[in-house]
Every structure is written in C-alpha cells, then in structure tokens.
mmCIF file of C-alpha atoms in Angstrom:
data_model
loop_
_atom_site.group_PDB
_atom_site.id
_atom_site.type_symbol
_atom_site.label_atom_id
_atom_site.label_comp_id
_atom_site.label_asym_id
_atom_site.label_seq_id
_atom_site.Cartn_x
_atom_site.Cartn_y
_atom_site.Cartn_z
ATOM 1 C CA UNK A 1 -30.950 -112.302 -159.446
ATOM 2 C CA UNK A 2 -28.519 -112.724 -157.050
ATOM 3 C CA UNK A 3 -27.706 -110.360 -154.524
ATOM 4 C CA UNK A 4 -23.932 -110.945 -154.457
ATOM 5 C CA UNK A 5 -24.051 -110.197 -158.169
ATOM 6 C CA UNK A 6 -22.785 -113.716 -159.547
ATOM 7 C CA UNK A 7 -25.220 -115.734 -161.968
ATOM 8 C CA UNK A 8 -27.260 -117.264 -160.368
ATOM 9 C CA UNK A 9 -27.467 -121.038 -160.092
ATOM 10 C CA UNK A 10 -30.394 -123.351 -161.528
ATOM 11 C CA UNK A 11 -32.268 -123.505 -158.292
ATOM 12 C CA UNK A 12 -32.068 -118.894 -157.868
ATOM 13 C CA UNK A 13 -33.204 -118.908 -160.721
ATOM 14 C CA UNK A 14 -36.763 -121.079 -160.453
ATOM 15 C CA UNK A 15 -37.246 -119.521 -157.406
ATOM 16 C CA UNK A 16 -37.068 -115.898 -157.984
ATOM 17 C CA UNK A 17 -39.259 -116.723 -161.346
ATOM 18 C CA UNK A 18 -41.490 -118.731 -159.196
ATOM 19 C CA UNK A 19 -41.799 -115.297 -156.381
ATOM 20 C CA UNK A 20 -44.936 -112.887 -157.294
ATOM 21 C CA UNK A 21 -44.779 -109.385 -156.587
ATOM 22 C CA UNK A 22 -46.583 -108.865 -153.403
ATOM 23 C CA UNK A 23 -48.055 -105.796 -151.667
ATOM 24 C CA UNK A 24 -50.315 -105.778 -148.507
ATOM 25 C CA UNK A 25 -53.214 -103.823 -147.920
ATOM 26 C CA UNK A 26 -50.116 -100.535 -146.835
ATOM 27 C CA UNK A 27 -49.052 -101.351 -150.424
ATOM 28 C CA UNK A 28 -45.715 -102.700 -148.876
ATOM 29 C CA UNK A 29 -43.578 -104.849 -150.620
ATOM 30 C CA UNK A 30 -44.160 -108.244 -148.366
ATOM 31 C CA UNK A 31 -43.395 -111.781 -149.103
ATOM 32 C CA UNK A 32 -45.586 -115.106 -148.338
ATOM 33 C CA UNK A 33 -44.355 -116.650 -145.473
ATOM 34 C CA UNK A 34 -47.179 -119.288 -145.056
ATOM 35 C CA UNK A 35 -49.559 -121.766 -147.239
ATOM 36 C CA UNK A 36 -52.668 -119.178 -146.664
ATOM 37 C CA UNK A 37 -52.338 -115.199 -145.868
ATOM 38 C CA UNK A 38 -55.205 -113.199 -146.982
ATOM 39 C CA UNK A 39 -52.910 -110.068 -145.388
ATOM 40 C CA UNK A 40 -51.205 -109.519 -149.047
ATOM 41 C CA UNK A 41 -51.685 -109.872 -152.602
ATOM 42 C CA UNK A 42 -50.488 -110.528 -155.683
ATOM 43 C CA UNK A 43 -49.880 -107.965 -157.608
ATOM 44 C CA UNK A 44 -48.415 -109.144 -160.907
ATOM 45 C CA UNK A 45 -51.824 -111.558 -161.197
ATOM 46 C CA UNK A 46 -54.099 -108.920 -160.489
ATOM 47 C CA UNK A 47 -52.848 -106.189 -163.215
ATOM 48 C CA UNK A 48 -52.208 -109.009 -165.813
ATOM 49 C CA UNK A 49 -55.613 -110.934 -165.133
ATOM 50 C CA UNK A 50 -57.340 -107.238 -164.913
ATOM 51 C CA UNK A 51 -55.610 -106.058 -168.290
ATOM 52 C CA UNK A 52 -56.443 -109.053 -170.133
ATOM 53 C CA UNK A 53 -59.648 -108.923 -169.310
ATOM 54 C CA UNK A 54 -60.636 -105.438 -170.560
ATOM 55 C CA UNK A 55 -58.678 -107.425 -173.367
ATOM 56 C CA UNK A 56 -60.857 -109.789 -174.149
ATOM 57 C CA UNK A 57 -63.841 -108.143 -173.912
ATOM 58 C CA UNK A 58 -62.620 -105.232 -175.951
ATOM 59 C CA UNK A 59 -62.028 -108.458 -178.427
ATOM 60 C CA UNK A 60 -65.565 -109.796 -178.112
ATOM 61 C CA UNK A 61 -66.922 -105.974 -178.314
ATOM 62 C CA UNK A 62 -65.334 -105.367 -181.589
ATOM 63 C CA UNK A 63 -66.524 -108.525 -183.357
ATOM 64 C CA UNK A 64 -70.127 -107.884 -182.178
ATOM 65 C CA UNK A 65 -69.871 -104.002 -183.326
ATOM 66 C CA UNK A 66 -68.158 -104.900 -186.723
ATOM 67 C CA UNK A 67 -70.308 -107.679 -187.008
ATOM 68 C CA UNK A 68 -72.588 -107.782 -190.868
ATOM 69 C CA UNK A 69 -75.059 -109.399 -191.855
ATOM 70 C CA UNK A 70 -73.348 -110.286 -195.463
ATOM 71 C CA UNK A 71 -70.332 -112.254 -195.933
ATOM 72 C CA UNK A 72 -67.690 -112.452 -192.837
ATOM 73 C CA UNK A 73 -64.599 -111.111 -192.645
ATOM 74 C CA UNK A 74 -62.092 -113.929 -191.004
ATOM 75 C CA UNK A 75 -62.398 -112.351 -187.529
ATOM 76 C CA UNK A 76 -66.038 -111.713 -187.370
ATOM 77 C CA UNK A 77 -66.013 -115.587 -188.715
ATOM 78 C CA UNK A 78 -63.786 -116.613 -185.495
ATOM 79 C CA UNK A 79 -65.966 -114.667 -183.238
ATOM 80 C CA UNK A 80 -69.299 -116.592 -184.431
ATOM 81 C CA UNK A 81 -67.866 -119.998 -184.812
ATOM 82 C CA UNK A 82 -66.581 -119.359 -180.959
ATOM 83 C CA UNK A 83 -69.748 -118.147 -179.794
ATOM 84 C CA UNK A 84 -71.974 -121.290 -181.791
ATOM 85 C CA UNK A 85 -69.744 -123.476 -180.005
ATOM 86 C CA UNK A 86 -70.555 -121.914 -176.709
ATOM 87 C CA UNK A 87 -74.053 -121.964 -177.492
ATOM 88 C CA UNK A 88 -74.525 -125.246 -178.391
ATOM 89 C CA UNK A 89 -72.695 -126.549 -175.226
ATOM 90 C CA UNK A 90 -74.913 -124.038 -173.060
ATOM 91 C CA UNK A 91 -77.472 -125.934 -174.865
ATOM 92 C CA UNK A 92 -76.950 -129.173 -174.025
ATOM 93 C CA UNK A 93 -76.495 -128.909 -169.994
ATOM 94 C CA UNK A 94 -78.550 -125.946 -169.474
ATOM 95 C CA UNK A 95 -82.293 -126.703 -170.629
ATOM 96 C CA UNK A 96 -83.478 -123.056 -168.782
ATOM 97 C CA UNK A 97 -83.568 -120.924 -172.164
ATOM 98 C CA UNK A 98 -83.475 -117.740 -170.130
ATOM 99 C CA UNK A 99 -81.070 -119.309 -168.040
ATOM 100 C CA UNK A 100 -78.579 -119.302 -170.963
ATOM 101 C CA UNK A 101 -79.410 -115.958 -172.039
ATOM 102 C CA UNK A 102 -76.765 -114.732 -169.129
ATOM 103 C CA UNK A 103 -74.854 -118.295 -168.544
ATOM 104 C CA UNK A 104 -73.727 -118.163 -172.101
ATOM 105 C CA UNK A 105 -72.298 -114.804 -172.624
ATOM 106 C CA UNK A 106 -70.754 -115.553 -169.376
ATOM 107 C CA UNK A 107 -69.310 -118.689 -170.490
ATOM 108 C CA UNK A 108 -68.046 -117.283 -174.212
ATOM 109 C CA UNK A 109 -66.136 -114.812 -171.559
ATOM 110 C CA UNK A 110 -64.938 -117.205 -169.112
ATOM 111 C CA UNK A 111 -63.054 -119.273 -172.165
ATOM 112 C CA UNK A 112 -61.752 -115.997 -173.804
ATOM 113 C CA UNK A 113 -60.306 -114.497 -170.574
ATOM 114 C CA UNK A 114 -58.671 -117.529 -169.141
ATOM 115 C CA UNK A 115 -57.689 -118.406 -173.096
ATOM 116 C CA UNK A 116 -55.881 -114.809 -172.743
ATOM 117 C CA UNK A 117 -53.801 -115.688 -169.665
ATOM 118 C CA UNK A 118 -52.858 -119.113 -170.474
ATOM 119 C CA UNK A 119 -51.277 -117.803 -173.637
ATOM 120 C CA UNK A 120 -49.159 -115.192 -171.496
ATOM 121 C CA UNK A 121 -47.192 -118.795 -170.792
ATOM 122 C CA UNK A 122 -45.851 -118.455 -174.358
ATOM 123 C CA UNK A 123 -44.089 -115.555 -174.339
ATOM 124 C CA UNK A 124 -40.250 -116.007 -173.327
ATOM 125 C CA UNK A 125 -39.848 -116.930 -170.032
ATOM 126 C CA UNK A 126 -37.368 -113.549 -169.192
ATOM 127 C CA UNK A 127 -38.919 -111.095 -171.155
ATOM 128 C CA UNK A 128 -41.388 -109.114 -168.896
ATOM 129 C CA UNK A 129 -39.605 -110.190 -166.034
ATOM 130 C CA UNK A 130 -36.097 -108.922 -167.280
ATOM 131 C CA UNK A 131 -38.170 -105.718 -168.643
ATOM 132 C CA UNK A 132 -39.686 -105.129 -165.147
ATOM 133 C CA UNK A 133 -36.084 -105.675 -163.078
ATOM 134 C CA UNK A 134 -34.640 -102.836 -165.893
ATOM 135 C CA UNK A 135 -37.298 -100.274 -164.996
ATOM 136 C CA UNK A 136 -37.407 -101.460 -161.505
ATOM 137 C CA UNK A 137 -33.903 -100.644 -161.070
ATOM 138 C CA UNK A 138 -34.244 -97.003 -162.725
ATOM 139 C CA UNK A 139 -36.879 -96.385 -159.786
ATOM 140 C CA UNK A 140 -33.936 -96.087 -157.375
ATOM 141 C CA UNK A 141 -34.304 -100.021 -155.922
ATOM 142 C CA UNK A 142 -32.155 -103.443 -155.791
ATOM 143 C CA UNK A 143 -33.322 -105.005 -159.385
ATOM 144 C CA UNK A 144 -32.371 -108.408 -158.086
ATOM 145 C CA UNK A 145 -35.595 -108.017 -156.013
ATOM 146 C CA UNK A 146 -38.186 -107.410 -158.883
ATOM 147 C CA UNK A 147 -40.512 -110.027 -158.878
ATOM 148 C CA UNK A 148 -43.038 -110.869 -161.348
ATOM 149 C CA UNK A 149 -45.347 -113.743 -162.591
ATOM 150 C CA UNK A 150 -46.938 -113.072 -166.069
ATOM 151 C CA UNK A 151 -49.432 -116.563 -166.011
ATOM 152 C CA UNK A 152 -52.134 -115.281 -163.896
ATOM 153 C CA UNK A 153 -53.475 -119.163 -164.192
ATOM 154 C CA UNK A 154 -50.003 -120.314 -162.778
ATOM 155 C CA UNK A 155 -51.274 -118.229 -159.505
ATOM 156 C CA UNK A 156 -53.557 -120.544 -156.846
ATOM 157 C CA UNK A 157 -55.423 -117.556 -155.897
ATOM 158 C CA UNK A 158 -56.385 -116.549 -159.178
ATOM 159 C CA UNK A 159 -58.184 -119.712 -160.141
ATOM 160 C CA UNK A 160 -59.553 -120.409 -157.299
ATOM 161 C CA UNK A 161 -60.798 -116.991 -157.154
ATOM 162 C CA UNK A 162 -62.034 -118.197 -160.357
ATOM 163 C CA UNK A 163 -64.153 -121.126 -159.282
ATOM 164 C CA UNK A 164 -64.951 -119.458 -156.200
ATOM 165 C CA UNK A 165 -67.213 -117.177 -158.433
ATOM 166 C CA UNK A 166 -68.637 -120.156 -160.253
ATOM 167 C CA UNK A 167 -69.503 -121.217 -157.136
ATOM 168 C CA UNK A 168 -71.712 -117.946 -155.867
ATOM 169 C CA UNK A 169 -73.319 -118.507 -159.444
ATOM 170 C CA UNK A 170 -74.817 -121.803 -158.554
ATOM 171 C CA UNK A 171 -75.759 -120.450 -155.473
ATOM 172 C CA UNK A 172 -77.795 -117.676 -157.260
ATOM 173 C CA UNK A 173 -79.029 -120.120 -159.893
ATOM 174 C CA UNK A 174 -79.936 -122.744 -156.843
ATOM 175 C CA UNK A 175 -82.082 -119.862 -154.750
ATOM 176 C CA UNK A 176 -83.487 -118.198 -158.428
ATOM 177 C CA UNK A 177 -84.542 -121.594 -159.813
ATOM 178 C CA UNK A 178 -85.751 -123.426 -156.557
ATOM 179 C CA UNK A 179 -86.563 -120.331 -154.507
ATOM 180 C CA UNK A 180 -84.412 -120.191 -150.834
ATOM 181 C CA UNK A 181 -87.482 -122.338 -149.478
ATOM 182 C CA UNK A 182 -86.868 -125.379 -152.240
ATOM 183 C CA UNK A 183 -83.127 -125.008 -151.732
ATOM 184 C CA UNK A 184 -83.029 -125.425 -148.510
ATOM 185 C CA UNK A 185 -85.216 -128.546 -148.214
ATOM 186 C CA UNK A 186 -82.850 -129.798 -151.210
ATOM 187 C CA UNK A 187 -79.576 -129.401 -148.694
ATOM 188 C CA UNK A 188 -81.052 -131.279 -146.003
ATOM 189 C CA UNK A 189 -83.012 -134.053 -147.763
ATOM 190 C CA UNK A 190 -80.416 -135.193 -150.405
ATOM 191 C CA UNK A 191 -78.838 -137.227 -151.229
ATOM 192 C CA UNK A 192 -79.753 -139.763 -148.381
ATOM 193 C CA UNK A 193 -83.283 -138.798 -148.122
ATOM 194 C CA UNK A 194 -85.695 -136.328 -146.093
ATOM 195 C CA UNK A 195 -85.525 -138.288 -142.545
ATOM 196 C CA UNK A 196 -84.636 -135.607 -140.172
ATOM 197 C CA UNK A 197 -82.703 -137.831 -138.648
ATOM 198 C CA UNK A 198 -80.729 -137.811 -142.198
ATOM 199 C CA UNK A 199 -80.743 -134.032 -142.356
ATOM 200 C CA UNK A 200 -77.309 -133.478 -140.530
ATOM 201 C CA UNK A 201 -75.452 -136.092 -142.485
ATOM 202 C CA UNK A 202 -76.918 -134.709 -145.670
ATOM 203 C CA UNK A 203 -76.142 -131.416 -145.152
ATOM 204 C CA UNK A 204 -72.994 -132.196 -144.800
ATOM 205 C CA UNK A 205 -72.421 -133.835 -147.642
ATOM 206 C CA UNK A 206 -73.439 -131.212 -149.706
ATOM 207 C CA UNK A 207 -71.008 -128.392 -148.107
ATOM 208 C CA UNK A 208 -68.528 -131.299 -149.220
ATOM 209 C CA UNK A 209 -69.622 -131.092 -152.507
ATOM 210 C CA UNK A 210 -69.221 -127.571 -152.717
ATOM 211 C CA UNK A 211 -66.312 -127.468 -151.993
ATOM 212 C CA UNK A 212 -64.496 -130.539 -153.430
ATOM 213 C CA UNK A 213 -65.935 -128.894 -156.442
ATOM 214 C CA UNK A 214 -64.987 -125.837 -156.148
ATOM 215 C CA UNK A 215 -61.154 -126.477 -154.897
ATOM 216 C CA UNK A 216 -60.930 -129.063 -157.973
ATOM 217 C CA UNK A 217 -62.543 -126.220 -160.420
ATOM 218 C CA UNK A 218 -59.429 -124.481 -159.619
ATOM 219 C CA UNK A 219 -56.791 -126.454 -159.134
ATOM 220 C CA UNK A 220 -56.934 -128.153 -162.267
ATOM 221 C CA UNK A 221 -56.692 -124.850 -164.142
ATOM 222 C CA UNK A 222 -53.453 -124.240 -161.532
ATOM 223 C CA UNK A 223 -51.895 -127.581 -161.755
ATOM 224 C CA UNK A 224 -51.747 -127.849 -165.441
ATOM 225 C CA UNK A 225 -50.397 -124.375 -165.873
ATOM 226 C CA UNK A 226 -47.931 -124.081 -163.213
ATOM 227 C CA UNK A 227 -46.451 -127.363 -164.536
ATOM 228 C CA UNK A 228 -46.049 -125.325 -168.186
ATOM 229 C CA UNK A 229 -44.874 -122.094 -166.831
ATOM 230 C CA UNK A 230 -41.936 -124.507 -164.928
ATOM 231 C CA UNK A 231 -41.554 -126.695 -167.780
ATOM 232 C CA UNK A 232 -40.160 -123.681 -169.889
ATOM 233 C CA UNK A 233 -38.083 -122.480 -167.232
ATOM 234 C CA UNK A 234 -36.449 -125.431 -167.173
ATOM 235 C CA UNK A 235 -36.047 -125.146 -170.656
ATOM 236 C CA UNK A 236 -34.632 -121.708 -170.390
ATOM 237 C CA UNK A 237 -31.918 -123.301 -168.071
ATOM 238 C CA UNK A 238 -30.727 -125.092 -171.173
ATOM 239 C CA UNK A 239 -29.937 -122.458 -172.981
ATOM 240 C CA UNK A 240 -28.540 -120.582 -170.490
ATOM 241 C CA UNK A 241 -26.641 -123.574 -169.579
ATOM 242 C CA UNK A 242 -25.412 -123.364 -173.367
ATOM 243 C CA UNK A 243 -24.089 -120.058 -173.143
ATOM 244 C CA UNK A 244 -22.186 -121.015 -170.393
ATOM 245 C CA UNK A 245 -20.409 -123.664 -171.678
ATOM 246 C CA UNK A 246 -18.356 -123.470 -174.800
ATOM 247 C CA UNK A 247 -18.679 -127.733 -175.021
ATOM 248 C CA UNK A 248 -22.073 -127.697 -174.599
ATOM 249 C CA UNK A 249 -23.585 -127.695 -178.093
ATOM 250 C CA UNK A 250 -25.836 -130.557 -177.620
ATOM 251 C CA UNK A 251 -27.667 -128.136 -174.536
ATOM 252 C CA UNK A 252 -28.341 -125.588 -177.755
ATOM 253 C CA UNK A 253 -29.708 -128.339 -179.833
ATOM 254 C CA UNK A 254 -31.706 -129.573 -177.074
ATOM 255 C CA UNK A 255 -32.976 -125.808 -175.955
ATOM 256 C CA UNK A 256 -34.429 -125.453 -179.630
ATOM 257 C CA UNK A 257 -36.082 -128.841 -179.898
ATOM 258 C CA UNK A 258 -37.882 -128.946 -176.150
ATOM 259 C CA UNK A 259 -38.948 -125.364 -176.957
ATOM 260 C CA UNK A 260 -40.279 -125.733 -179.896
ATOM 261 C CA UNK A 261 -41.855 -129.547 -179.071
ATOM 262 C CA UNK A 262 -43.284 -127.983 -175.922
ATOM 263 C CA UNK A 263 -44.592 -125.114 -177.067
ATOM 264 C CA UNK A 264 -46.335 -126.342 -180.105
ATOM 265 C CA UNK A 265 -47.764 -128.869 -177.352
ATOM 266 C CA UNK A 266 -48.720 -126.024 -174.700
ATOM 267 C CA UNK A 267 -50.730 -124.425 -177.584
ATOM 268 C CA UNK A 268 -53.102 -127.591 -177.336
ATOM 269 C CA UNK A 269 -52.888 -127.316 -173.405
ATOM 270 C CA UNK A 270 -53.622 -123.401 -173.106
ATOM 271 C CA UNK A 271 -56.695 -124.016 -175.370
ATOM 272 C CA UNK A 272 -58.077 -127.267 -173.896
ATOM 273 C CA UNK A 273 -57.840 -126.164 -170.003
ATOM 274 C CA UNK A 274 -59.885 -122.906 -171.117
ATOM 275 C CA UNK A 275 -61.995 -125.197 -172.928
ATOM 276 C CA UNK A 276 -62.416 -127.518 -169.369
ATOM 277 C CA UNK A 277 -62.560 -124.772 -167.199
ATOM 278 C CA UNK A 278 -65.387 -123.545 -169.256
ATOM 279 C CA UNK A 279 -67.532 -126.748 -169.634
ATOM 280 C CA UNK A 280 -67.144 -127.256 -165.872
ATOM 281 C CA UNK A 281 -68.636 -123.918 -165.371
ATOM 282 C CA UNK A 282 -71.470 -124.571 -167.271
ATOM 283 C CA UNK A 283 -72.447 -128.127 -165.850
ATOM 284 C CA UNK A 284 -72.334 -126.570 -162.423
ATOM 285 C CA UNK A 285 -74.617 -124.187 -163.099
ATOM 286 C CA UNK A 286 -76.458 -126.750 -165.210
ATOM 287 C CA UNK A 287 -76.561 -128.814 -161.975
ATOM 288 C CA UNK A 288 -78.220 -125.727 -159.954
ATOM 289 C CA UNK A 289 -80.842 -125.610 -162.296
ATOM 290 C CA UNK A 290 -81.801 -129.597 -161.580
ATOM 291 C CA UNK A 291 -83.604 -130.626 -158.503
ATOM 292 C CA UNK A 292 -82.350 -134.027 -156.533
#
C-alpha cells in the first residue's frame, strides 16, 4: 500500500483501508478533499449496498415462494418468525392497519438489507480489498491505489441516504394521513400553539426536528459501525505486527483472542443496530400518522 514498495506502517495502513473508491459524475478516479462534495461518489458502497440488496430480497422472495402451508422447513421457519416480529412491532406504533400493509414489508426489508451490510464487517478485514488490488493491478494500474470499503454502513452517505428516505416517508405519510391542508396548519401551530405570532418560531422548530432526526437516524447506524470496521483493523495490525516480529508471540495470542472476543460481540452489534435502525423507522412514520 505503499508507493515506495516497503510495508507499510500502522497509520498507511488505516488510512488506505479507511479511502473508498471514488468516481465523479466523468467516472474519474477522484478523491474527497472536503467534509461535503456531492461532485463524486462512492463507488465501493453503492455496488455492495446495491448487490446486497437484490440479496436480500431474493432471500425474502424465496421464503415467501417456498413458503407451505404444512410443517416448516428451518428457513421458511426463520423467514416467519422474522416477519411476526416485524409485524407485531408495526403493530404497536402504527395503529393505521392499511398504513402497515406497506410500512411493514418495508420495515421486514429495511432490517434484512442493513442486517446484510453490517455482516460484510465480518469478513477478514484484507480479503476483498487484497482481492480487488490483485485484479486491479492486472488492469494495467498502480495496485497500491485500489481502494475499497466493503461496510456500506461504515459509509456516512449511505446511512444517511438511508434516513434521508425515512424521512420523505413521513413526509408522504404526514400529507396522505392529514392531507397538505392539515399538515401545514400542524407545522405552524405546534408545538407552541396556533398564535400567528407563534407560527415562525414553530415552524422552525419543526424543520429542527426533521432534521435532528434525520442526521441522528443515520449517524447512529455510522458511528457504531465505523467504530467495528476500525476496531478489526486494529486487530489485523496485531497480527501483522506478529508476523513481523519473531519475539512477538504474545501479539499472536492476543490477535486470536480480540478477534474472536470481538467478533462474537459484533455479531450482537450487527443485529441490534439493524434492529434500531428499524424500530426508529417505524416510530417515525408512526409519528406522521399522529396529529399534535
């Protein structure tokens, strides 16, 4: 990863794991050079996030097409105790029971999609990305600049793309349940009250609502799994740091033990961040549905 061909230090190492592969809108190989640039892209995110999300919904179509009315098979058993989970939780913040006839199916999805690219974070931290420099080199270019992200959720703009569509949900559900009419009277009479001398100072708490909501939807998804996705690199280092050393045993030992503690524990975290990201979803658009 190093251009003068050495191995790289600790610090090279994070940080070409921690670049995405990034085209603009010329399909140019660019790099971020400030906080916010809607000029480029991601690319790594969007193939993994697109691919497994055909995946999970090829998952979802195969239970519901092998599904049988007799006994279950283990899978088709998964599927339903998934889906009666989702249901009942629909259930209990969304009282609308046409409402749920969309929100749920849309939930089940959110969990299984975002379940799918938190558990990209458990496959070894150089696999894809030493696969990628390999065939990136045989393409003719310098392999020490093939950059790739596999944790779609460990990218800013894909959860907050993410919540972002959560958002223009409750924005349908607001204007379908209250008509534009009753919404609009809701933004400038609450929370303070329909004064119009009120109406400025409520509005604007609700656009702060929005988005505090919003940018919290999705950076809590981020936060936790850009703190995994590091966490393993740093246990990667460990081991590399082993094979380096011919004293350094106790870095071997240690490799094996944080990666098998912290993965064991990341299986609870991938799960229960889809679970949160989920739940969230549904008592926003629960909260459309309820008038101030």
């Amino acid at each position: 990863m190093s251009a003068e061909g050495h191995a790289p230090s600790a610090g090279e190492y994070i940080t070409h794991h921690l670049q995405h592969f990034q085209k603009n809108f010329a399909f140019e190989n660019v790099k971020q050079v400030s906080i916010v640039d809607f000029s480029l892209f991601n690319l790594d995110s969007l193939i993994y996030s697109v691919v497994l999300g055909f995946l999970g919904c090829f998952i979802l179509w195969r239970a519901a097409r092998k599904a049988t009315s007799g006994v279950p098979g283990r899978f088709q058993a998964a599927v339903e105790i998934l889906s009666e989970m989702v249901e009942n939780q629909a259930k209990g913040v969304i009282h609308n029971e046409a409402s749920r006839k969309l929100v749920s199916p849309l939930a089940l999805t959110v969990f299984v999609w975002i379940f799918l690219m938190n558990g990209m974070d458990m496959l070894p931290v150089d696999l894809l990305p030493a696969a990628w420099g390999q065939a990136y080199g045989a393409m003719g270019h310098d392999p020490h600049h093939a950059y790739m992200r596999v944790v779609p959720t460990a990218d800013l703009s894909t959860t907050l793309g993410l919540s972002t569509s959560v958002l223009l949900m409750c924005f349908f559900y607001n204007i379908k349940i209250k008509g534009l009419g009753g919404w609009g009277h809701e933004l400038i009479s609450a929370p303070f009250g329909a004064h119009p001398a009120l109406w400025p100072f409520n509005f604007l708490m609700q656009l702060i609502e929005f988005v505090a909501k919003t940018v919290s939807h999705g950076m809590r998804l981020f936060g936790n799994m850009f703190a995994g996705e590091l966490v393993f690199m740093l246990i990667a280092l460990m081991g590399g740091a082993f094979t380096l050393s011919a004293s350094g045993f106790g870095l071997a030992i240690g490799h094996l033990v944080a990666g098998t503690v912290w993965t064991l524990f990341h299986i609870l975290v991938i799960t229960l961040q889809a679970f949160i990201f989920m739940m969230l979803t549904l008592i926003y658009i629960g909260q459309a549905h309820d008038a101030h």
